[in-house]
PDB file of C-alpha atoms in Angstrom:
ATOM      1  CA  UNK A 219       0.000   0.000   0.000  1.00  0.00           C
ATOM      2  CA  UNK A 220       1.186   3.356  -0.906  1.00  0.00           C
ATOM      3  CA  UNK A 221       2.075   5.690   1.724  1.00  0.00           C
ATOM      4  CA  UNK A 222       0.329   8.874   2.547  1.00  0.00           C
ATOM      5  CA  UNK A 223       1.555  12.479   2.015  1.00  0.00           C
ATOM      6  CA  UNK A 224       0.989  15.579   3.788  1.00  0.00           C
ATOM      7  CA  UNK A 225       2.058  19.261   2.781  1.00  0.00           C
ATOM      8  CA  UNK A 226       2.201  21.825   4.313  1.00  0.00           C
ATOM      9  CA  UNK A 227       4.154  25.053   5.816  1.00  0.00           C
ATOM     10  CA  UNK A 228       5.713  25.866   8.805  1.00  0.00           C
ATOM     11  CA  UNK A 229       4.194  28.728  10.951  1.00  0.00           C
ATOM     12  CA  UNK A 230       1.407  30.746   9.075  1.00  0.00           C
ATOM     13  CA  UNK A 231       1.211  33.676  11.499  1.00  0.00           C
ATOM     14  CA  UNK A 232       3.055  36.259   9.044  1.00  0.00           C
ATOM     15  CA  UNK A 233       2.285  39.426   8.111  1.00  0.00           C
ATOM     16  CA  UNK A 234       4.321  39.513   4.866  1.00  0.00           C
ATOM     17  CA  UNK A 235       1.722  37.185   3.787  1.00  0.00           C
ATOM     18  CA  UNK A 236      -1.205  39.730   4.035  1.00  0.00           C
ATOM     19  CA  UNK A 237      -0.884  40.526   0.536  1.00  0.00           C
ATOM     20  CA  UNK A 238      -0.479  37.610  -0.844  1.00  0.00           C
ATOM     21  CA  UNK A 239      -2.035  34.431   0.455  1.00  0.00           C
ATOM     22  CA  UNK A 240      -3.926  35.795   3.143  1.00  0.00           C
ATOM     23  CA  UNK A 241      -5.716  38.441   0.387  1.00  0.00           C
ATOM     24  CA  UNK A 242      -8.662  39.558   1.776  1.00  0.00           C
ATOM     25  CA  UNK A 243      -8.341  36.939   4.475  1.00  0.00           C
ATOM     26  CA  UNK A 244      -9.152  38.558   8.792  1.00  0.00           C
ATOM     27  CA  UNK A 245      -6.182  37.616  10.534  1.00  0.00           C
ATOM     28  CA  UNK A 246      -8.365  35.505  12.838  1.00  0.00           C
ATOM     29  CA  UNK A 247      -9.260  33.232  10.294  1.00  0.00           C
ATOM     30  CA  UNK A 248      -5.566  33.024   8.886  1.00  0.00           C
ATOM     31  CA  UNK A 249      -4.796  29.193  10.157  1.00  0.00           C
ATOM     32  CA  UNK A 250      -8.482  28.240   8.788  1.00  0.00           C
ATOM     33  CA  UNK A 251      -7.292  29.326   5.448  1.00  0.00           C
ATOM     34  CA  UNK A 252      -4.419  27.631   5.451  1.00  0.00           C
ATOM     35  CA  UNK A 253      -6.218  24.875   6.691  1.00  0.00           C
ATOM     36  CA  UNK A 254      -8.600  24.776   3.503  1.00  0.00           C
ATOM     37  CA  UNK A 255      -5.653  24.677   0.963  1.00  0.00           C
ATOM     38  CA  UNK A 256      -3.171  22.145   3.213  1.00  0.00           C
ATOM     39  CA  UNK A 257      -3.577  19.595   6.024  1.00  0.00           C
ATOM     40  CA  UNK A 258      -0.643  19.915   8.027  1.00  0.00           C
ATOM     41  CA  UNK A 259       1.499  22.951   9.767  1.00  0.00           C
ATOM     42  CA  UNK A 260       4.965  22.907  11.455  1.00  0.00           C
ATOM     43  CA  UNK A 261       4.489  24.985  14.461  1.00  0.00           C
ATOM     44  CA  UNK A 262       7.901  26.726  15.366  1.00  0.00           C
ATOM     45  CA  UNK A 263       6.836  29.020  18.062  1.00  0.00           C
ATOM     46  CA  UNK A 264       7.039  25.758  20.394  1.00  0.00           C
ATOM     47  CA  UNK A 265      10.806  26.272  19.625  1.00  0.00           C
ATOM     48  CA  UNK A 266      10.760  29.606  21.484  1.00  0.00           C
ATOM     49  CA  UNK A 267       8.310  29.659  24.116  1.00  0.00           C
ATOM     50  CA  UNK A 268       6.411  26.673  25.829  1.00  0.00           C
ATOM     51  CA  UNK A 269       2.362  27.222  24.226  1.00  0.00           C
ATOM     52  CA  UNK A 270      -0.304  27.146  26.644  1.00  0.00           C
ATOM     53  CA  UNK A 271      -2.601  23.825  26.438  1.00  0.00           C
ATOM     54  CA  UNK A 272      -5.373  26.378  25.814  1.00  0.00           C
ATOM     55  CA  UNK A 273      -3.475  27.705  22.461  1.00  0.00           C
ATOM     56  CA  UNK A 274      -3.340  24.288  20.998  1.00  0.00           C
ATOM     57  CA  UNK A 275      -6.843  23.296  22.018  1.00  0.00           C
ATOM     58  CA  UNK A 276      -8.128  26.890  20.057  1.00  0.00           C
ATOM     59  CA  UNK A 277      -5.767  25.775  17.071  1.00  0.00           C
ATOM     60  CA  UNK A 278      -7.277  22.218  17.154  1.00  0.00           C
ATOM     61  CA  UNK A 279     -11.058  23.910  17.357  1.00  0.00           C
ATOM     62  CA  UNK A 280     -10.027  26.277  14.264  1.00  0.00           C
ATOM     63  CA  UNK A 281      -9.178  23.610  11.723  1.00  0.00           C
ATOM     64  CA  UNK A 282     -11.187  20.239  10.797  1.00  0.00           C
ATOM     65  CA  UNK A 283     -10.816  16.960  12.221  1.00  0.00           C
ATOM     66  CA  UNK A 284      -8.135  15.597   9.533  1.00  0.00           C
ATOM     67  CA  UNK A 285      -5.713  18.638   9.738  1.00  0.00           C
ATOM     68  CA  UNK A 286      -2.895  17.699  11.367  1.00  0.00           C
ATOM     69  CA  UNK A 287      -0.046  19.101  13.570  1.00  0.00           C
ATOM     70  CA  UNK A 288       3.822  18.944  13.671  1.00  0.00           C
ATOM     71  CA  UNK A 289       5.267  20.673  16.941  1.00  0.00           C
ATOM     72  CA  UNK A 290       9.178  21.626  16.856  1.00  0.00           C
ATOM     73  CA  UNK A 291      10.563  20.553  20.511  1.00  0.00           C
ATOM     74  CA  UNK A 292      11.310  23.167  22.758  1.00  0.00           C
ATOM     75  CA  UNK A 293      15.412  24.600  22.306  1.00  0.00           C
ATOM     76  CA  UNK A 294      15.205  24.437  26.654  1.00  0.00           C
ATOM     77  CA  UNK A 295      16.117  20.557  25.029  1.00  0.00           C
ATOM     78  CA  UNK A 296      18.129  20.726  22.309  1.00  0.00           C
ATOM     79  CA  UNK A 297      19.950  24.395  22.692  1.00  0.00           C
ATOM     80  CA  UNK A 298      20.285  25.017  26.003  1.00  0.00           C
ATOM     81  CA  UNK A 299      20.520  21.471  27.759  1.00  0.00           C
ATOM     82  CA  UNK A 300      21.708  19.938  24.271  1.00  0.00           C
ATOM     83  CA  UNK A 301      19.871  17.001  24.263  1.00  0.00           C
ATOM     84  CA  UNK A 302      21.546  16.279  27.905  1.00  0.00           C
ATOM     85  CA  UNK A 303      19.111  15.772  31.168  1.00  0.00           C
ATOM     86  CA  UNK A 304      15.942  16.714  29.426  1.00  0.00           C
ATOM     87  CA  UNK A 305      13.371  14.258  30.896  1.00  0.00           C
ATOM     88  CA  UNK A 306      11.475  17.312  32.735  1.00  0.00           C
ATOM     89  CA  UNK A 307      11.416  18.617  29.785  1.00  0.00           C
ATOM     90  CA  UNK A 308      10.252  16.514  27.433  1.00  0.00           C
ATOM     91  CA  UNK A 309       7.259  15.528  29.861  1.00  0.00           C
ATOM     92  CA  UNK A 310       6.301  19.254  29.994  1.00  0.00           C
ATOM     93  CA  UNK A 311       5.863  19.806  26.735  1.00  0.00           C
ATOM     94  CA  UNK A 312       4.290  16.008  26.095  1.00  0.00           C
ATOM     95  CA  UNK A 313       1.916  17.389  28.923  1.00  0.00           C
ATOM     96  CA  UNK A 314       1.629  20.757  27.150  1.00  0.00           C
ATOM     97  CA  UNK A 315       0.225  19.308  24.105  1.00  0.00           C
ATOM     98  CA  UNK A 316      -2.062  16.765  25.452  1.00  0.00           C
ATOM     99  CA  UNK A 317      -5.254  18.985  23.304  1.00  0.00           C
ATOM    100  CA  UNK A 318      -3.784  18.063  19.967  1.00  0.00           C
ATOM    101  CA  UNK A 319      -4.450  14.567  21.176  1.00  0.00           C
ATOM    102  CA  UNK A 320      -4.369  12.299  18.050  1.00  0.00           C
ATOM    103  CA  UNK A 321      -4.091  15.209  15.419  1.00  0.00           C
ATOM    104  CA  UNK A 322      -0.562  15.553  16.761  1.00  0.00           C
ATOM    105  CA  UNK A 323       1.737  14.114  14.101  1.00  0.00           C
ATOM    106  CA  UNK A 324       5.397  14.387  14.543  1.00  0.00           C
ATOM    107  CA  UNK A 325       7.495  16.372  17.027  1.00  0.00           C
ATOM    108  CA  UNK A 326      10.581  17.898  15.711  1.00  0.00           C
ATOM    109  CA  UNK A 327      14.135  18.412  17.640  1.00  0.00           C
ATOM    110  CA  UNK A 328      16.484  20.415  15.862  1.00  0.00           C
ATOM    111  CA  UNK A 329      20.250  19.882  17.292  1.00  0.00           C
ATOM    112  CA  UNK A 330      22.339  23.806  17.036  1.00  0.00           C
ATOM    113  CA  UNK A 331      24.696  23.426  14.595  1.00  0.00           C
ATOM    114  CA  UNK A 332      27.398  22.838  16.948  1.00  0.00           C
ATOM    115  CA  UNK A 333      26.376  20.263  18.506  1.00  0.00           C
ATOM    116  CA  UNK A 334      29.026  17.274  17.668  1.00  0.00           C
ATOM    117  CA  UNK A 335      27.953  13.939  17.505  1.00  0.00           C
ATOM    118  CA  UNK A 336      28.227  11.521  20.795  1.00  0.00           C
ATOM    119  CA  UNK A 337      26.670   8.197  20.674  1.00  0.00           C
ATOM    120  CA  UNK A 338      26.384   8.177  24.526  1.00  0.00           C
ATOM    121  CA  UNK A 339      23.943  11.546  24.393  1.00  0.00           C
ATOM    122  CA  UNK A 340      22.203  10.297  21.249  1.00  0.00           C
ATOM    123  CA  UNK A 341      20.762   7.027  22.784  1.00  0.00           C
ATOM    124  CA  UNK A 342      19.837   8.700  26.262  1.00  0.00           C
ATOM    125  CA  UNK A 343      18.245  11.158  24.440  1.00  0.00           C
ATOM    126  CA  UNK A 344      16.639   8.598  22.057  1.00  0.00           C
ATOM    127  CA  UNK A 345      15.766   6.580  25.784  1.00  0.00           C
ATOM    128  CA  UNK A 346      13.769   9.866  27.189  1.00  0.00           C
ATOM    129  CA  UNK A 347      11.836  10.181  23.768  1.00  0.00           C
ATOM    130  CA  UNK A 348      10.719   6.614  24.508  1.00  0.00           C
ATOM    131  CA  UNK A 349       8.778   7.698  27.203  1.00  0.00           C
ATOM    132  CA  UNK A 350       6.429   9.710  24.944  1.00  0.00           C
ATOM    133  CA  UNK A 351       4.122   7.817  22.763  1.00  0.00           C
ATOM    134  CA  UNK A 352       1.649   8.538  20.067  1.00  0.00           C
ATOM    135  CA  UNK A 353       3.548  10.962  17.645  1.00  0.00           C
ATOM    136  CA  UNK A 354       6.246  10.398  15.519  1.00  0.00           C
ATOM    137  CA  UNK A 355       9.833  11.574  16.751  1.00  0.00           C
ATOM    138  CA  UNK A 356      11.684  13.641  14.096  1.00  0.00           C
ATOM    139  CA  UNK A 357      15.898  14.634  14.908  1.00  0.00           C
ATOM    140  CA  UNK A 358      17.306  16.817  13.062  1.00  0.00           C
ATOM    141  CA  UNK A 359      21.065  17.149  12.844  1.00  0.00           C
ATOM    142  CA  UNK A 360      23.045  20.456  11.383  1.00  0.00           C
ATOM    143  CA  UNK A 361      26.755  18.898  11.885  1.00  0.00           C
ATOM    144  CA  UNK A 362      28.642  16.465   9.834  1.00  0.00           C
ATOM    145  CA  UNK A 363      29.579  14.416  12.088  1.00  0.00           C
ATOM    146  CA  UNK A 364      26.474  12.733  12.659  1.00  0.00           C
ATOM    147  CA  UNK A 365      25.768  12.152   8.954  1.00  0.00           C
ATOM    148  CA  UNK A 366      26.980   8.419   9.196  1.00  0.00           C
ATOM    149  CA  UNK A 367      25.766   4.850   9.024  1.00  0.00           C
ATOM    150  CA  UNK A 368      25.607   3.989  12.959  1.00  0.00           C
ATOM    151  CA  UNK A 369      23.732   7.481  13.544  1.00  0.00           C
ATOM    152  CA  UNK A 370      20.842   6.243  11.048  1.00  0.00           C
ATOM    153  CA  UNK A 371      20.805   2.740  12.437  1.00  0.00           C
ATOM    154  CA  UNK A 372      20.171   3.890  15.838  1.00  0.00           C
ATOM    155  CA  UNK A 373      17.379   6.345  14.737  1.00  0.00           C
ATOM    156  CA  UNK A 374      15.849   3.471  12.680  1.00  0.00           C
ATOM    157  CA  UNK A 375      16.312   1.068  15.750  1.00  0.00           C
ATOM    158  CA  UNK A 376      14.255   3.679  18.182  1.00  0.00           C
ATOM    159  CA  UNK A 377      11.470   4.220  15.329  1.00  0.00           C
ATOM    160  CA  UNK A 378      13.224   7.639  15.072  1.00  0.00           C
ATOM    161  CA  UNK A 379      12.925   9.600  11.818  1.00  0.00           C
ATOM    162  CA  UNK A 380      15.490  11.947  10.614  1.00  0.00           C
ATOM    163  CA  UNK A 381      14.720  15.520   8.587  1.00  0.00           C
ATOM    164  CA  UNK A 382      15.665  16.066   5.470  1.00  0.00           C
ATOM    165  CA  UNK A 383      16.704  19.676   5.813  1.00  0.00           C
ATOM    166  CA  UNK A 384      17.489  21.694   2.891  1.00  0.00           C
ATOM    167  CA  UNK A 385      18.429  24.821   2.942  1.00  0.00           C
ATOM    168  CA  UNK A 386      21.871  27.092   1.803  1.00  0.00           C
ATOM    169  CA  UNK A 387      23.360  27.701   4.856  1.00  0.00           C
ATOM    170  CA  UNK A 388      23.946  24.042   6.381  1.00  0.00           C
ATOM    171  CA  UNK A 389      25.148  20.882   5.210  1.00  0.00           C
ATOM    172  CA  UNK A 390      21.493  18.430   4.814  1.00  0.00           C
ATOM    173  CA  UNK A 391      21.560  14.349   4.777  1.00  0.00           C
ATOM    174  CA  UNK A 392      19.371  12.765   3.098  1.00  0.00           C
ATOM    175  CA  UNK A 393      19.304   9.440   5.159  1.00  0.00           C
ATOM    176  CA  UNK A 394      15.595   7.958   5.679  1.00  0.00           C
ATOM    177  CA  UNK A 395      15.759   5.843   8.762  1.00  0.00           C
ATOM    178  CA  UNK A 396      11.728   4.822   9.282  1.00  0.00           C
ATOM    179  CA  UNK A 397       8.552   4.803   7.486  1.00  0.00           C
ATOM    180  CA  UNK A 398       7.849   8.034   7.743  1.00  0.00           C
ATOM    181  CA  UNK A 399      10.130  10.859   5.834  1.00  0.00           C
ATOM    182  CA  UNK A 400      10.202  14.324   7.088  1.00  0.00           C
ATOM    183  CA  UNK A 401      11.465  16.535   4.466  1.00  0.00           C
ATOM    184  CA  UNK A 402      11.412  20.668   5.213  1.00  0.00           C
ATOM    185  CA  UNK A 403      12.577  22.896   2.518  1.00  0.00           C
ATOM    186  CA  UNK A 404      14.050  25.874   3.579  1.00  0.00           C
ATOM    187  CA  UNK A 405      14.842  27.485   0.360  1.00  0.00           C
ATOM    188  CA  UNK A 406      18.044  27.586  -1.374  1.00  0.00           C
ATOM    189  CA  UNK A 407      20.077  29.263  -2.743  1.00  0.00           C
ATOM    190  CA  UNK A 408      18.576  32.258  -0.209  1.00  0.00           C
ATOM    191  CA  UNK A 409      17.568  29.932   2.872  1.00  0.00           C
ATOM    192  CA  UNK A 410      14.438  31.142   4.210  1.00  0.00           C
ATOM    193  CA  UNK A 411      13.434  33.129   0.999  1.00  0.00           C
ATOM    194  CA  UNK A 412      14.605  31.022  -2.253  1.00  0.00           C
ATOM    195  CA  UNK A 413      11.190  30.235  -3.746  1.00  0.00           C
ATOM    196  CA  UNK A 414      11.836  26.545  -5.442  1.00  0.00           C
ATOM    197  CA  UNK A 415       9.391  26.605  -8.283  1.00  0.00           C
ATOM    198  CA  UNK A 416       8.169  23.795 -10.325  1.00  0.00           C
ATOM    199  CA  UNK A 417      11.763  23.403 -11.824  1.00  0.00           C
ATOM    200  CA  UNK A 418      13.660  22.347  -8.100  1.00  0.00           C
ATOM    201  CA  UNK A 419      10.418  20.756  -6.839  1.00  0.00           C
ATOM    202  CA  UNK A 420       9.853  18.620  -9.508  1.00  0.00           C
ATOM    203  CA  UNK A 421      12.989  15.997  -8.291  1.00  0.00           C
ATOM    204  CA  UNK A 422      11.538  16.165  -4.672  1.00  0.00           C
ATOM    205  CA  UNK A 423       8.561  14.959  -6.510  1.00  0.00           C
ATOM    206  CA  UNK A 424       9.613  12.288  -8.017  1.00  0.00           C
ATOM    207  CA  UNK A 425      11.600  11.475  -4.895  1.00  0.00           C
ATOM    208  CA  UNK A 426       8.245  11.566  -2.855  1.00  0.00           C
ATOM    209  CA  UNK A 427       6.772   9.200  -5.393  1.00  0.00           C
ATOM    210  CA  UNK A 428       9.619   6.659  -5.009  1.00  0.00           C
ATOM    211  CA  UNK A 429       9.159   6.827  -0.759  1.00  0.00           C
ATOM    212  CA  UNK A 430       5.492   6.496  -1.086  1.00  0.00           C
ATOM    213  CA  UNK A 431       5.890   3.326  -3.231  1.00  0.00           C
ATOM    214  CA  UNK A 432       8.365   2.242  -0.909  1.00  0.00           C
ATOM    215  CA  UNK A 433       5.142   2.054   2.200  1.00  0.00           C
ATOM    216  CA  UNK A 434       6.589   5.395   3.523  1.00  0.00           C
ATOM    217  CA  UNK A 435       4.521   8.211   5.040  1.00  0.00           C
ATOM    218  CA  UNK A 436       6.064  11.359   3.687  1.00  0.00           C
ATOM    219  CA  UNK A 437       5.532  14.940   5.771  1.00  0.00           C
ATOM    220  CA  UNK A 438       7.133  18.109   3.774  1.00  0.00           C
ATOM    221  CA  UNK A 439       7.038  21.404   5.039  1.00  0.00           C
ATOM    222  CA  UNK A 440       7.769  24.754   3.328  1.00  0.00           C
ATOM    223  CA  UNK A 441      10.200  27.303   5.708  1.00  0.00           C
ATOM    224  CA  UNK A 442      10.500  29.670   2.939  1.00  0.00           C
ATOM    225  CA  UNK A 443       8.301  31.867   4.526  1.00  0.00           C
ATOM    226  CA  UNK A 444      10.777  35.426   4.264  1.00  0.00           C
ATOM    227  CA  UNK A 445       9.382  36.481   0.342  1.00  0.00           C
ATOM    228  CA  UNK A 446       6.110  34.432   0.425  1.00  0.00           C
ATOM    229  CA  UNK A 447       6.883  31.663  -1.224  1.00  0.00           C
ATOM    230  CA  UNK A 448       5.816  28.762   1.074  1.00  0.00           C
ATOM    231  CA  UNK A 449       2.418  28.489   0.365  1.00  0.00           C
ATOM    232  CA  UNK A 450       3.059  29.266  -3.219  1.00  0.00           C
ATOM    233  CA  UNK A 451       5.629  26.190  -3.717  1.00  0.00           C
ATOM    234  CA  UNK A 452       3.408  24.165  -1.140  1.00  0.00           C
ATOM    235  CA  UNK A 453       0.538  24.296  -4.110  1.00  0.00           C
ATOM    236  CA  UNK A 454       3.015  23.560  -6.787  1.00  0.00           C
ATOM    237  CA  UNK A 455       4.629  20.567  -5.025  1.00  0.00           C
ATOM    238  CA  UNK A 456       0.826  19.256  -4.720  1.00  0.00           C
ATOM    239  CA  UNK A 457       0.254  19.672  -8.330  1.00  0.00           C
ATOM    240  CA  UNK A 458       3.311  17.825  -8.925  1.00  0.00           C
ATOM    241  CA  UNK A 459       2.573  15.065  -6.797  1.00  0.00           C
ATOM    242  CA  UNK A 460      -1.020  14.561  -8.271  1.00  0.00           C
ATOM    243  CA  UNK A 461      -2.386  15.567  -4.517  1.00  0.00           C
ATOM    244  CA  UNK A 462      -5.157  18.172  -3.793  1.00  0.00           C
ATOM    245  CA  UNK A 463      -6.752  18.965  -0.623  1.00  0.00           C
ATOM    246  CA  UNK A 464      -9.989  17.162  -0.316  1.00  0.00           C
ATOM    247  CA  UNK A 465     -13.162  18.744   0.939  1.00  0.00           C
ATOM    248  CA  UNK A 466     -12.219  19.637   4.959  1.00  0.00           C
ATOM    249  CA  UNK A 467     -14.234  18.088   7.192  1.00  0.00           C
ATOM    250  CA  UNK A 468     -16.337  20.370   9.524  1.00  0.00           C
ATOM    251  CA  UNK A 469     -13.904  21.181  12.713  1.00  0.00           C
ATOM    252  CA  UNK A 470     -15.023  20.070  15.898  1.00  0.00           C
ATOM    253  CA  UNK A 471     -17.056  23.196  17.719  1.00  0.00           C
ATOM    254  CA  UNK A 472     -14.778  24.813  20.381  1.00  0.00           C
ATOM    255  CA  UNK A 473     -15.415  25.000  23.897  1.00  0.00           C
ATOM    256  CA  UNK A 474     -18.302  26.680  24.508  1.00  0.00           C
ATOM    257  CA  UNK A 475     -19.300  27.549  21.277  1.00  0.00           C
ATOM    258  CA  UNK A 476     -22.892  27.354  19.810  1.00  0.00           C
ATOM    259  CA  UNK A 477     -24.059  24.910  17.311  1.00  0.00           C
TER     260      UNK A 477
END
């Protein structure tokens, strides 16, 4: 059976887009639009501040039942402890997120860039993600010296998936250690700006295809947010890959809220 693909982009709370995808569009209702055209997000503001239960449970209420959610992991983990002692952590935020329940795909740890590898810190840090079940756990590494063969058979031993992270300003590895591939295109050769266009997303396309044949569940996410071009290359990836969003279904009324 052929895997299942989700596109998206990650954060949609920018005013740059005003003029362009959100046309017309009350800021209030910005996440329901994107919501209608794709059915996944990358949050990244979970990167920078820890998001109240009651956030997520007003995202969950603003989008229908099949949208779902990719959460980056706090940097409390992976830049200020570096991956080291983090159990505390990793609880609070699983706790933190409990609203998303099921809608919560994939949580995403990006290492700093100088973080070296250590086999001893990978596979304690692989141990404490253990202990949180349900979503798919996504590392992604911005040194060298993790790009090897024992790295990707520990993350494929743990269920562990790694990101495909391209961008122009750090090295990306394109190893796929699980079922489920986690690509996020940053832009290149501007990162964060670069729009792709049908011409560089066409090989991700096929490449898509090939995982997806393969039994793989394939998650992409657009971070080239800077000119407007996310949403833009999001839409021409799904042409590409023969996907469309399907009618939404009806989200589930928030608390309190009237029929």
């Amino acid at each position: 059976m052929a895997g299942s693909l989700h596109i998206g982009t990650s954060g949609w709370s920018y005013p740059h887009w005003r003029d362009g995808f959100f046309r017309g569009v009350p800021r209030a209702r910005w996440l329901a639009h994107l919501a209608a055209h794709f059915d996944t997000v990358e949050v990244n503001a979970s990167f920078y501040r820890r998001l109240a239960p009651a956030t997520l449970a007003r995202w969950a209420a603003a989008t229908p039942d099949d949208f779902l959610f990719s959460l980056k992991g706090h940097r409390a983990v992976t830049h200020l402890r570096r991956l080291r002692d983090v159990a505390a952590e990793v609880a609070a935020q699983r706790a933190a997120s409990a609203p998303l329940g099921a809608r919560l795909a994939c949580v995403l740890w990006q290492a700093p860039p100088g973080l070296h590898a250590d086999a001893a810190l990978l596979a304690g840090f692989l141990e404490v993600l253990g202990t949180w079940p349900g979503p798919r756990h996504v590392l992604e590494f911005r040194h060298r010296g993790w790009f090897t063969d024992a790295v990707a058979e520990r993350l494929a031993a743990a269920g562990v998936a790694h990101a495909l992270s391209d961008a122009g300003r750090w090295p990306r590895w394109d190893a796929v250690t699980t079922d489920l591939v986690y690509v996020r295109l940053h832009g290149r050769p501007r990162t964060y700006a670069s729009a792709y266009g049908e011409a560089g997303l066409r090989p991700w396309a096929e490449r898509i295809s090939a995982w997806r044949a393969e039994g793989r569940d394939v998650f992409v996410y657009f971070d080239n947010d800077a000119a407007g071009a996310a949403p833009e290359d999001a839409r021409i990836l799904q042409a590409l890959c023969g996907f469309s969003r399907r009618p939404p279904v009806p989200a589930s009324p928030a608390p309190g809220a009237g029929p």
